[in-house]
Coordinates of C-alpha atoms in Angstrom, one line a residue:
Chain A
M6 CA 0.4 -0.2 -0.3
S7 CA 1.4 3.3 -1.1
K8 CA -0.8 5.5 -0.2
I9 CA 0.3 10.0 -1.0
W10 CA -0.5 12.8 1.2
L11 CA -0.7 15.9 -0.9
T12 CA 0.0 19.3 1.6
F13 CA -1.4 22.3 0.3
I14 CA 1.8 25.3 0.2
E15 CA 0.3 29.0 1.1
Q16 CA 2.1 31.9 0.1
R17 CA 1.4 35.3 0.5
E18 CA 3.3 37.9 -1.8
G19 CA 5.3 35.2 -2.9
K20 CA 6.9 34.3 0.7
I21 CA 5.5 30.8 2.2
K22 CA 4.2 30.6 5.4
K23 CA 5.9 28.7 8.1
A24 CA 2.7 27.0 8.9
S25 CA 2.6 25.5 6.1
L26 CA 5.8 23.9 6.3
E27 CA 5.0 22.6 9.1
A28 CA 1.7 20.2 7.6
L29 CA 4.2 19.2 4.7
T30 CA 6.4 18.1 7.5
L31 CA 4.0 16.1 9.2
A32 CA 3.0 14.4 5.5
K33 CA 6.8 14.1 5.4
D34 CA 6.5 12.1 8.9
L35 CA 3.5 10.4 7.9
A36 CA 4.6 9.3 4.6
S37 CA 7.7 8.0 6.0
S38 CA 7.2 5.6 8.0
V39 CA 4.3 3.6 5.4
G40 CA 6.5 3.9 2.5
G41 CA 4.1 6.7 1.4
T42 CA 4.5 9.7 -1.1
V43 CA 4.5 13.5 -0.6
H44 CA 3.7 16.1 -2.8
A45 CA 2.9 19.3 -2.4
A46 CA 0.2 22.0 -3.9
L47 CA 1.5 25.7 -4.8
I48 CA -0.8 28.4 -6.0
G49 CA -0.2 32.1 -7.1
D50 CA 1.2 34.1 -9.7
A51 CA 5.0 33.8 -10.6
V52 CA 5.6 31.8 -7.7
Q53 CA 7.7 28.7 -9.2
G54 CA 10.8 30.1 -7.7
L55 CA 9.2 28.3 -4.2
C56 CA 9.5 25.0 -5.2
S57 CA 12.8 24.3 -4.3
Q58 CA 12.2 25.3 -1.3
I59 CA 9.4 23.4 -1.1
A60 CA 11.7 20.6 -2.1
E61 CA 14.2 20.3 0.4
Y62 CA 10.8 20.1 3.2
G63 CA 10.2 16.5 1.6
A64 CA 7.8 17.4 -0.9
S65 CA 8.8 14.6 -4.6
K66 CA 6.7 16.3 -6.9
V67 CA 5.5 20.5 -6.6
F68 CA 1.6 20.9 -8.2
L69 CA 1.7 24.3 -9.6
A70 CA -1.1 26.5 -10.8
E71 CA 0.4 29.5 -11.8
S72 CA -1.0 32.5 -13.3
P73 CA -1.6 36.8 -12.9
D74 CA -5.0 35.9 -11.7
L75 CA -4.4 34.0 -9.3
A76 CA -2.4 36.6 -7.7
L77 CA -4.1 37.0 -4.8
Y78 CA -6.6 34.5 -2.7
S79 CA -9.7 33.6 -4.2
G80 CA -11.5 30.6 -2.4
A81 CA -13.4 29.8 -5.5
A82 CA -10.8 29.6 -7.5
Y83 CA -7.9 28.3 -5.4
S84 CA -10.3 25.1 -4.2
K85 CA -10.8 24.5 -8.0
A86 CA -7.1 24.7 -8.6
L87 CA -6.6 22.2 -5.3
A88 CA -9.3 19.8 -6.4
Q89 CA -7.3 19.3 -9.1
A90 CA -3.8 19.1 -8.3
A91 CA -5.6 16.1 -5.3
R92 CA -7.1 14.6 -8.6
D93 CA -3.7 14.5 -10.4
S94 CA -1.7 13.8 -8.0
Q95 CA -4.1 11.0 -6.7
A96 CA -3.8 12.2 -2.9
N97 CA -5.3 10.0 -0.5
F98 CA -4.9 12.6 2.1
V99 CA -4.5 16.6 1.6
F100 CA -3.5 18.7 4.2
A101 CA -3.3 22.0 4.8
S102 CA -2.1 24.5 7.9
H103 CA -5.4 26.0 9.8
T104 CA -5.0 29.7 8.9
A105 CA -6.7 32.2 7.6
M106 CA -6.5 31.1 4.3
G107 CA -6.4 27.2 5.0
K108 CA -9.6 26.9 6.7
D109 CA -11.7 28.9 4.0
L110 CA -10.1 26.8 1.6
L111 CA -9.8 23.4 2.3
P112 CA -13.4 23.1 3.1
R113 CA -14.8 23.9 -0.1
V114 CA -11.7 21.6 -1.7
A115 CA -13.3 18.6 0.4
A116 CA -16.6 19.8 -0.5
I117 CA -15.3 19.3 -4.0
L118 CA -14.3 16.0 -3.7
G119 CA -16.4 14.6 -1.6
A120 CA -13.9 13.7 1.3
G121 CA -14.5 13.9 5.1
M122 CA -12.2 16.8 7.2
V123 CA -10.6 16.8 10.4
S124 CA -10.0 20.6 11.1
D125 CA -7.5 22.4 13.2
A126 CA -5.5 18.8 14.0
T127 CA -2.9 18.9 16.7
Q128 CA -2.2 15.5 16.7
V129 CA -1.9 13.1 14.0
E130 CA -0.3 9.8 13.8
L131 CA -0.5 6.3 11.7
Q132 CA -1.9 2.7 13.7
G133 CA -1.6 0.2 10.8
E134 CA -2.4 1.9 8.1
D135 CA -5.6 4.0 10.5
L136 CA -5.3 8.0 10.2
I137 CA -5.7 8.9 13.9
A138 CA -6.8 12.9 14.1
T139 CA -7.0 14.5 17.0
K140 CA -8.4 17.9 17.8
P141 CA -9.5 20.5 20.7
V142 CA -13.5 20.8 21.0
Y143 CA -15.2 23.4 22.8
A144 CA -11.7 25.6 22.2
G145 CA -9.5 22.9 24.0
K146 CA -12.0 22.3 27.1
A147 CA -12.2 19.0 25.4
Y148 CA -10.3 17.1 22.3
K149 CA -12.1 14.7 20.2
T150 CA -9.9 11.6 19.0
V151 CA -10.9 10.5 15.1
K152 CA -10.2 7.6 12.8
V153 CA -10.4 8.5 9.3
T154 CA -12.4 5.8 7.4
G155 CA -12.8 7.2 3.8
Q156 CA -10.1 8.5 1.2
P157 CA -9.9 11.3 0.0
F158 CA -9.2 12.8 3.2
C159 CA -8.8 16.6 4.4
L160 CA -6.8 17.7 7.6
T161 CA -5.9 20.7 8.9
L162 CA -3.8 20.8 10.9
R163 CA -3.0 24.2 13.8
P164 CA 0.0 26.2 13.3
N165 CA 3.0 25.8 16.2
T166 CA 2.1 22.0 16.5
L167 CA 5.6 21.0 15.6
P168 CA 8.9 22.0 14.1
P169 CA 9.3 21.8 10.4
K170 CA 12.6 19.9 9.4
E171 CA 14.1 19.8 6.1
N172 CA 14.5 16.3 4.5
A173 CA 15.2 17.4 0.9
E174 CA 13.0 15.6 -2.2
S175 CA 13.4 15.9 -5.6
G176 CA 10.1 18.2 -6.1
E177 CA 9.7 17.7 -9.9
V178 CA 6.7 20.8 -10.6
V179 CA 3.7 19.4 -12.3
T180 CA 1.7 22.2 -14.0
V181 CA -2.1 21.4 -13.2
E182 CA -4.4 23.5 -15.2
A183 CA -5.1 27.3 -13.5
P184 CA -8.5 28.7 -13.2
T185 CA -8.8 31.3 -14.5
K186 CA -11.3 34.8 -14.3
P187 CA -14.2 35.5 -13.7
F188 CA -14.0 34.0 -9.9
L189 CA -17.0 34.3 -7.7
D190 CA -15.3 35.7 -5.0
F191 CA -11.9 36.8 -4.5
V192 CA -9.5 39.1 -3.0
K193 CA -9.6 42.5 -4.3
E194 CA -7.1 43.9 -1.4
I195 CA -5.3 42.6 1.5
L196 CA -5.8 45.4 4.2
A197 CA -2.0 44.6 6.3
A198 CA -2.2 46.1 9.8
S199 CA 1.1 47.8 10.8
T200 CA 3.7 45.7 9.5
D201 CA 5.6 45.4 12.7
K202 CA 3.0 43.9 14.5
T203 CA 3.5 40.4 14.8
P204 CA 0.2 38.9 14.5
L205 CA -1.3 37.0 17.8
Q206 CA -1.6 33.6 16.1
E207 CA 2.2 33.4 15.3
A208 CA 3.7 35.6 18.1
A209 CA 6.2 33.3 20.5
V210 CA 4.9 35.3 23.3
V211 CA 1.7 37.0 23.7
V212 CA 0.8 39.3 26.9
S213 CA -3.0 40.5 27.4
G214 CA -4.7 42.5 29.2
G215 CA -8.3 42.9 30.6
R216 CA -10.0 44.3 33.4
G217 CA -7.8 44.8 35.9
L218 CA -6.0 47.6 33.8
K219 CA -8.8 50.2 35.1
E220 CA -9.8 52.2 32.3
P221 CA -7.8 51.8 28.3
E222 CA -5.6 54.4 28.6
N223 CA -3.4 52.3 30.5
W224 CA -3.0 49.5 27.7
K225 CA 0.4 51.5 27.3
L226 CA 1.3 48.9 29.8
V227 CA 0.0 45.7 28.1
E228 CA 1.9 47.8 25.1
G229 CA 4.8 48.0 26.9
L230 CA 5.5 44.9 28.2
A231 CA 5.1 43.5 25.1
E232 CA 8.0 45.3 23.4
A233 CA 10.4 44.9 26.2
F234 CA 10.4 41.0 24.8
G235 CA 12.1 43.2 21.2
P236 CA 11.0 43.2 17.6
G237 CA 8.8 40.9 16.6
I238 CA 8.4 38.4 19.1
A239 CA 5.0 39.3 21.2
A240 CA 1.8 40.1 20.0
V241 CA -1.1 41.7 22.6
G242 CA -4.6 40.2 23.3
A243 CA -7.4 41.2 25.6
S244 CA -10.0 39.5 27.6
R245 CA -13.6 39.4 26.1
A246 CA -14.2 41.7 28.9
V247 CA -12.5 44.7 27.6
V248 CA -13.6 44.1 24.0
D249 CA -17.4 44.1 25.1
A250 CA -16.3 47.4 26.9
G251 CA -14.4 48.6 23.4
W252 CA -11.2 49.0 25.0
R253 CA -9.6 46.9 22.3
P254 CA -11.0 45.7 18.7
H255 CA -12.0 42.1 18.3
S256 CA -9.7 40.8 16.2
E257 CA -7.5 41.0 19.5
Q258 CA -9.5 38.9 21.5
V259 CA -8.5 35.6 23.4
G260 CA -11.0 33.2 24.2
Q261 CA -14.1 31.0 23.6
T262 CA -15.7 33.6 20.7
G263 CA -11.7 35.2 20.1
K264 CA -8.7 33.9 19.1
V265 CA -7.1 30.6 19.9
V266 CA -3.3 31.0 21.2
S267 CA -0.9 28.6 22.2
P268 CA 2.6 30.0 22.2
T269 CA 5.7 29.6 24.3
L270 CA 5.0 32.6 26.8
Y271 CA 1.4 33.7 27.7
I272 CA 1.0 36.2 30.1
A273 CA -2.4 37.6 31.2
L274 CA -2.2 41.1 33.0
G275 CA -5.2 41.5 35.1
I276 CA -7.0 39.0 33.8
S277 CA -9.4 36.8 36.4
G278 CA -9.4 33.9 33.9
A279 CA -13.1 33.2 32.8
I280 CA -14.2 29.4 31.8
Q281 CA -14.1 31.3 28.2
H282 CA -11.2 32.9 28.6
L283 CA -9.0 29.6 29.2
A284 CA -10.5 28.2 26.5
G285 CA -8.7 30.7 24.2
M286 CA -5.2 29.9 26.3
S287 CA -4.6 27.1 27.7
T288 CA -2.2 25.6 25.4
S289 CA 0.4 27.8 26.0
K290 CA 4.2 26.6 26.9
F291 CA 4.2 29.0 29.6
I292 CA 1.2 30.7 31.4
V293 CA 2.9 33.4 33.4
A294 CA -0.6 35.7 35.7
I295 CA -0.2 39.0 37.8
N296 CA -3.7 39.3 39.0
K297 CA -4.1 41.5 43.0
D298 CA -6.9 38.5 43.5
P299 CA -5.0 35.4 44.8
D300 CA -8.0 33.3 44.4
A301 CA -8.9 34.7 40.4
P302 CA -8.8 31.2 38.6
I303 CA -6.6 32.5 36.4
F304 CA -3.6 31.5 38.7
K305 CA -4.7 27.8 38.4
V306 CA -3.1 27.3 35.3
A307 CA -0.5 29.9 35.6
N308 CA 3.1 28.1 36.0
Y309 CA 3.9 30.6 37.8
G310 CA 1.5 33.8 39.2
I311 CA 2.4 37.0 41.0
V312 CA -0.4 38.5 43.1
G313 CA -0.2 42.6 43.2
D314 CA -1.2 45.4 40.8
V315 CA -1.0 45.4 37.5
M316 CA -0.6 49.2 37.9
E317 CA 2.2 48.6 40.3
I318 CA 4.1 45.6 38.8
V319 CA 4.3 45.9 35.2
P320 CA 6.0 49.2 34.4
Q321 CA 8.5 47.5 36.7
L322 CA 8.8 44.8 35.0
I323 CA 8.9 46.0 32.2
E324 CA 12.8 48.1 32.9
A325 CA 13.5 44.4 34.3
I326 CA 13.1 43.2 31.0
K327 CA 14.8 45.0 29.2
S328 CA 17.4 45.3 31.3
A329 CA 17.8 41.1 31.3
R330 CA 17.7 41.3 27.7
E331 CA 21.0 44.2 28.3
A332 CA 22.6 42.6 30.1
Chain B
M21 CA -35.2 38.6 -1.3
E22 CA -34.8 35.3 0.3
I23 CA -32.2 35.0 3.2
L24 CA -32.0 31.6 5.2
V25 CA -29.8 31.6 8.0
L26 CA -28.1 28.4 9.1
V27 CA -27.7 28.2 13.4
K28 CA -26.4 25.9 16.0
H29 CA -27.9 24.7 19.5
V30 CA -24.4 24.6 21.5
P31 CA -23.1 24.3 24.9
A32 CA -23.2 28.1 25.9
S33 CA -19.6 29.9 26.2
D34 CA -18.8 29.7 29.9
A35 CA -20.4 26.0 30.7
S36 CA -17.8 23.5 31.8
I37 CA -17.8 20.8 29.6
K38 CA -16.9 17.4 31.5
V39 CA -16.6 14.4 29.6
A40 CA -19.1 10.8 30.0
A41 CA -17.8 8.3 32.0
D42 CA -17.7 6.8 28.5
G43 CA -15.3 8.6 27.0
Q44 CA -17.4 9.6 23.9
S45 CA -19.5 12.1 25.0
I46 CA -20.0 15.0 27.0
E47 CA -22.2 15.5 30.5
S48 CA -25.2 17.2 29.3
A49 CA -27.1 17.3 32.8
G50 CA -26.5 21.0 33.9
L51 CA -25.2 22.5 30.8
S52 CA -27.3 25.6 29.2
F53 CA -27.4 25.4 25.7
V54 CA -27.3 28.5 23.6
L55 CA -27.4 29.6 19.9
N56 CA -24.2 29.7 19.0
P57 CA -22.5 32.9 19.6
Y58 CA -21.0 33.4 16.4
D59 CA -25.3 32.4 14.7
E60 CA -25.7 35.7 16.6
Y61 CA -24.3 37.6 14.4
A62 CA -25.7 36.0 11.0
V63 CA -29.3 36.8 12.4
E64 CA -28.8 40.2 12.9
E65 CA -26.4 40.3 9.4
A66 CA -29.9 38.1 8.1
L67 CA -32.3 40.7 9.8
K68 CA -30.7 43.7 9.1
T69 CA -30.4 42.7 5.0
K70 CA -34.6 42.1 5.1
E71 CA -35.0 45.5 6.9
S72 CA -32.9 47.2 4.0
K73 CA -33.8 45.0 0.4
G74 CA -37.1 43.2 2.6
G75 CA -37.5 39.8 1.7
T76 CA -38.1 36.8 4.3
V77 CA -35.9 35.5 7.1
T78 CA -35.4 31.5 7.5
V79 CA -33.7 29.8 10.0
M80 CA -32.4 26.1 9.6
T81 CA -31.1 23.7 12.1
L82 CA -30.0 20.5 11.8
G83 CA -31.0 18.1 15.0
G84 CA -32.9 17.1 17.9
A85 CA -36.2 18.2 19.5
E86 CA -34.2 20.2 21.6
T87 CA -33.2 22.5 19.5
V88 CA -36.5 23.8 19.1
K89 CA -35.8 26.4 21.7
T90 CA -32.6 28.6 19.8
L91 CA -35.1 28.2 16.9
R92 CA -37.9 29.7 18.5
H93 CA -35.2 32.2 20.1
C94 CA -34.7 33.0 16.8
L95 CA -38.3 33.4 15.5
A96 CA -38.6 36.1 18.9
L97 CA -35.3 37.9 16.9
G98 CA -37.2 38.6 14.0
A99 CA -37.1 35.5 11.2
D100 CA -40.2 34.5 9.7
K101 CA -39.9 31.4 9.7
A102 CA -37.6 28.0 10.7
V103 CA -36.9 24.4 9.7
R104 CA -35.7 21.5 11.8
I105 CA -33.8 18.9 10.5
E106 CA -34.2 15.1 12.3
T107 CA -31.5 13.2 11.8
N108 CA -33.0 10.6 14.5
G109 CA -29.6 10.7 16.4
K110 CA -27.6 9.1 13.0
N111 CA -23.9 10.4 13.4
T112 CA -22.9 13.6 11.1
D113 CA -19.6 14.8 10.3
G114 CA -18.4 17.7 8.3
L115 CA -19.3 16.3 5.3
A116 CA -22.6 15.1 5.8
T117 CA -23.6 17.8 8.0
S118 CA -23.1 20.2 5.1
T119 CA -24.6 17.5 2.4
I120 CA -28.3 17.4 4.6
L121 CA -27.9 21.3 4.5
A122 CA -26.9 22.3 0.9
N123 CA -29.6 20.0 -0.7
K124 CA -32.2 21.5 2.0
V125 CA -30.5 24.9 0.6
E126 CA -31.0 24.2 -3.0
E127 CA -34.1 22.9 -2.4
L128 CA -35.3 26.6 -0.6
N129 CA -33.1 28.9 -3.2
P130 CA -32.4 32.0 -1.1
D131 CA -30.7 34.8 -2.5
I132 CA -28.1 34.0 0.4
V133 CA -26.6 32.4 3.7
F134 CA -25.5 33.3 7.0
C135 CA -23.9 31.0 9.2
G136 CA -21.8 31.9 11.9
K137 CA -18.6 31.5 10.6
Q138 CA -18.3 28.7 13.1
A139 CA -19.9 26.5 15.8
I140 CA -18.4 26.4 19.5
D141 CA -18.7 22.8 20.2
N142 CA -16.8 20.8 17.4
D143 CA -15.3 24.2 16.1
D144 CA -15.1 22.9 12.3
S145 CA -15.5 26.0 10.7
Q146 CA -16.3 23.5 7.3
V147 CA -20.2 23.7 7.2
G148 CA -20.4 27.8 5.6
P149 CA -17.8 26.9 3.1
R150 CA -18.5 23.2 2.3
I151 CA -22.1 24.7 1.4
A152 CA -21.0 26.9 -0.9
A153 CA -18.7 25.0 -2.5
K154 CA -21.1 22.0 -3.0
L155 CA -23.6 24.8 -4.9
G156 CA -21.4 26.4 -6.7
W157 CA -21.9 29.3 -4.6
A158 CA -19.8 32.4 -3.6
C159 CA -18.4 32.6 0.0
L160 CA -17.0 34.9 1.8
S161 CA -16.2 33.3 5.4
E162 CA -15.7 34.9 9.0
A163 CA -16.6 38.1 7.7
S164 CA -15.8 41.1 10.4
S165 CA -17.7 43.8 8.0
F166 CA -20.5 43.3 5.0
E167 CA -21.9 44.8 2.4
L168 CA -24.6 44.2 0.2
T169 CA -25.7 45.6 -3.7
D170 CA -28.2 43.9 -5.6
S171 CA -26.6 40.4 -7.0
A172 CA -23.3 41.5 -5.6
F173 CA -20.9 41.6 -1.8
S174 CA -18.3 43.0 -0.2
G175 CA -16.9 42.1 2.7
T176 CA -13.4 42.0 4.8
R177 CA -12.1 38.8 7.1
D178 CA -9.3 38.6 9.5
I179 CA -6.2 37.6 8.2
E180 CA -2.9 36.7 10.0
G181 CA -1.6 40.6 11.0
G182 CA -4.2 42.2 9.1
K183 CA -7.2 42.0 7.1
E184 CA -8.2 41.1 3.1
S185 CA -11.3 43.1 1.2
V186 CA -13.6 40.0 -0.8
E187 CA -15.9 40.8 -3.3
G188 CA -17.8 38.0 -5.1
T189 CA -21.1 37.6 -6.8
L190 CA -25.2 35.9 -5.3
P191 CA -25.7 33.7 -4.4
A192 CA -23.5 33.0 -1.7
V193 CA -22.9 32.2 1.6
I194 CA -21.5 34.3 4.3
T195 CA -20.2 33.0 7.3
C196 CA -20.5 35.6 10.7
D197 CA -17.3 37.3 12.8
K198 CA -17.6 38.4 16.2
G199 CA -17.2 42.4 14.8
L200 CA -19.6 42.5 12.4
N201 CA -22.5 43.9 14.3
E202 CA -24.4 44.2 17.5
P203 CA -26.6 41.2 17.9
R204 CA -30.5 42.8 19.5
Y205 CA -31.8 41.2 22.1
A206 CA -35.5 40.1 21.8
N207 CA -38.3 41.6 23.4
M208 CA -41.7 40.3 24.8
K209 CA -43.3 41.2 21.6
G210 CA -41.1 39.1 19.9
I211 CA -41.4 36.6 22.3
M212 CA -44.9 35.9 22.0
M213 CA -45.2 36.4 17.9
A214 CA -42.4 33.7 18.0
K215 CA -44.5 31.3 19.3
K216 CA -46.7 32.0 16.6
K217 CA -43.9 31.8 13.6
P218 CA -44.6 28.5 11.4
L219 CA -41.6 25.6 12.2
E220 CA -41.6 22.9 9.5
E221 CA -39.9 19.6 10.8
V222 CA -38.5 17.5 8.2
D223 CA -36.2 13.8 8.5
A224 CA -33.8 13.1 6.4
T225 CA -30.6 10.2 6.7
P226 CA -27.5 11.0 6.8
A227 CA -24.6 10.0 4.3
E228 CA -22.1 7.1 6.8
A229 CA -19.3 10.2 8.2
K230 CA -15.8 10.0 7.3
V231 CA -14.5 9.9 10.3
E232 CA -15.4 7.0 13.7
L233 CA -15.5 8.8 17.3
V234 CA -12.4 7.1 19.0
S235 CA -12.8 9.2 21.9
L236 CA -13.0 12.2 23.9
T237 CA -10.8 13.3 26.2
P238 CA -10.3 15.7 28.8
P239 CA -7.6 18.1 27.9
P240 CA -4.2 17.3 29.5
P241 CA -3.5 18.4 32.7
R242 CA -1.8 22.0 33.4
P243 CA 1.4 21.7 35.5
A244 CA 0.9 22.5 39.2
P245 CA 1.1 26.6 39.4
T246 CA 3.7 28.2 41.5
I247 CA 2.6 31.4 43.0
L248 CA 6.1 33.4 43.2
G249 CA 5.3 36.0 45.5
E250 CA 3.4 39.4 46.1
G251 CA 4.0 42.8 44.4
P252 CA 6.9 44.1 42.5
D253 CA 9.2 42.2 45.2
A254 CA 8.7 39.2 43.0
I255 CA 10.1 40.5 39.6
P256 CA 13.4 39.3 39.9
A257 CA 11.9 35.6 40.5
L258 CA 10.1 36.1 37.2
I259 CA 12.9 37.2 35.1
E260 CA 14.8 34.2 36.2
K261 CA 12.0 31.9 35.2
L262 CA 12.1 33.4 32.1
K263 CA 15.5 33.9 31.4
N264 CA 16.2 29.9 32.8
E265 CA 13.2 28.0 32.0
V266 CA 11.3 29.8 29.1
K267 CA 14.1 31.3 27.8
V268 CA 12.5 34.6 26.0
L269 CA 15.1 36.8 27.0

């Protein structure tokens, strides 16, 4: 039995998303254990130059759909191209990363292929010939493990689940017919937030603030602490309470009805730790909580806690982190 | 304009979830179920669309008799009629659920379908885009803003580190994110009227799921917490941990 894995490689502006290489690495690990084959699919405009980089991470073939029409993402067009690549490559499994693009794209591909799908998997393994996948449900209040019973099968992998690993293969380029405009839906424009901001879900450190900050003006403490870790390291998050109060935009909310984050370090400032907030951050590697209420539920999930007023502690913590980094 | 909203009846976000002794399900006793929070934005967007363009709003769910409560809630908010699809306890996955819903969407033939970006129980975020692809419709998923003209739409969705603006043509499936609008509350008049609004119940037999449940487990336990101390005096101990254990400094 020789199974074929096809991994969608996401690129934006000609740059490969690291999370895609994580999904490719997972496919390579699984395929290697059963003598399977790993292919990749790449969609965009003038992106062929990326194929050699994809080969370094273990793709023996790269199915490439290239056209000026595909320069920006179109769910309608990309799903057609990826479904075609899945057919051309006779893929048993189609993997992608659970990014904004991946979670729009893969369900469409699954529908076109009539395939089953697991979204946001955090663990995937083979038991004999069976693919077994685990994913958080109820925003991580429980984990569901399923056995895949039909093929082809689609899966998105949560970003930051495993490190990408180089494992060079030939990376033969195979052309896939590119859909042409008009498309049913398409991205008109990318409206980037300020480019020096680290995306919440990709940050190694997330500093979040809650009601304990007392007033929106004090948010500079949260931002100051994030900045203290240095450029590109930390992102800022917020509790639902401060989002609902209008202090912060919803795009910063961490929790069950916001972003689910899993950074190396999560720092909760003045956040009590409501169940729906804990659901969004409790898979972080390390959690630090600063709160004046020693009984706050956030301390139950924190590796390290400091009891006290964030208004008093955070300014001094910022200085201490800066001097530790300079030392 | 014919407007359809797909909704789900789910445990509230403040519910504490316990895995049942069988390791296959959650303990439902004492759990409060609500309209999926993201579907609140879908219902609101549908009602706003009806207010500006005219037409009818139908809400539809797939689920047992207990989900009638959530459908009535949507009717109380202002939807005109409801459809409940009963699968008689048969197991469904994203493929089976979206196939049943897509068949019914095709039959109802709306101009636009709204749903939440994901249901907060399975967190799959599959159903909306799946239905669009199955029917060959346009889709805007995770809409954080949305505008409709007669036969086209535009909107935005959050991406890593920013937003993207999306355009497309009707018919379309729009999956809604928090921040899209401010959902209204049901008033007493709405609640009274909801009791008399039509609620159709139909049976459907799902196709065989492509996944088989192995187990449901509680999350891995967190390490025992350590309180480093009180006030700024505890900062040096924290710095030491960040440097030597967390290794971020």
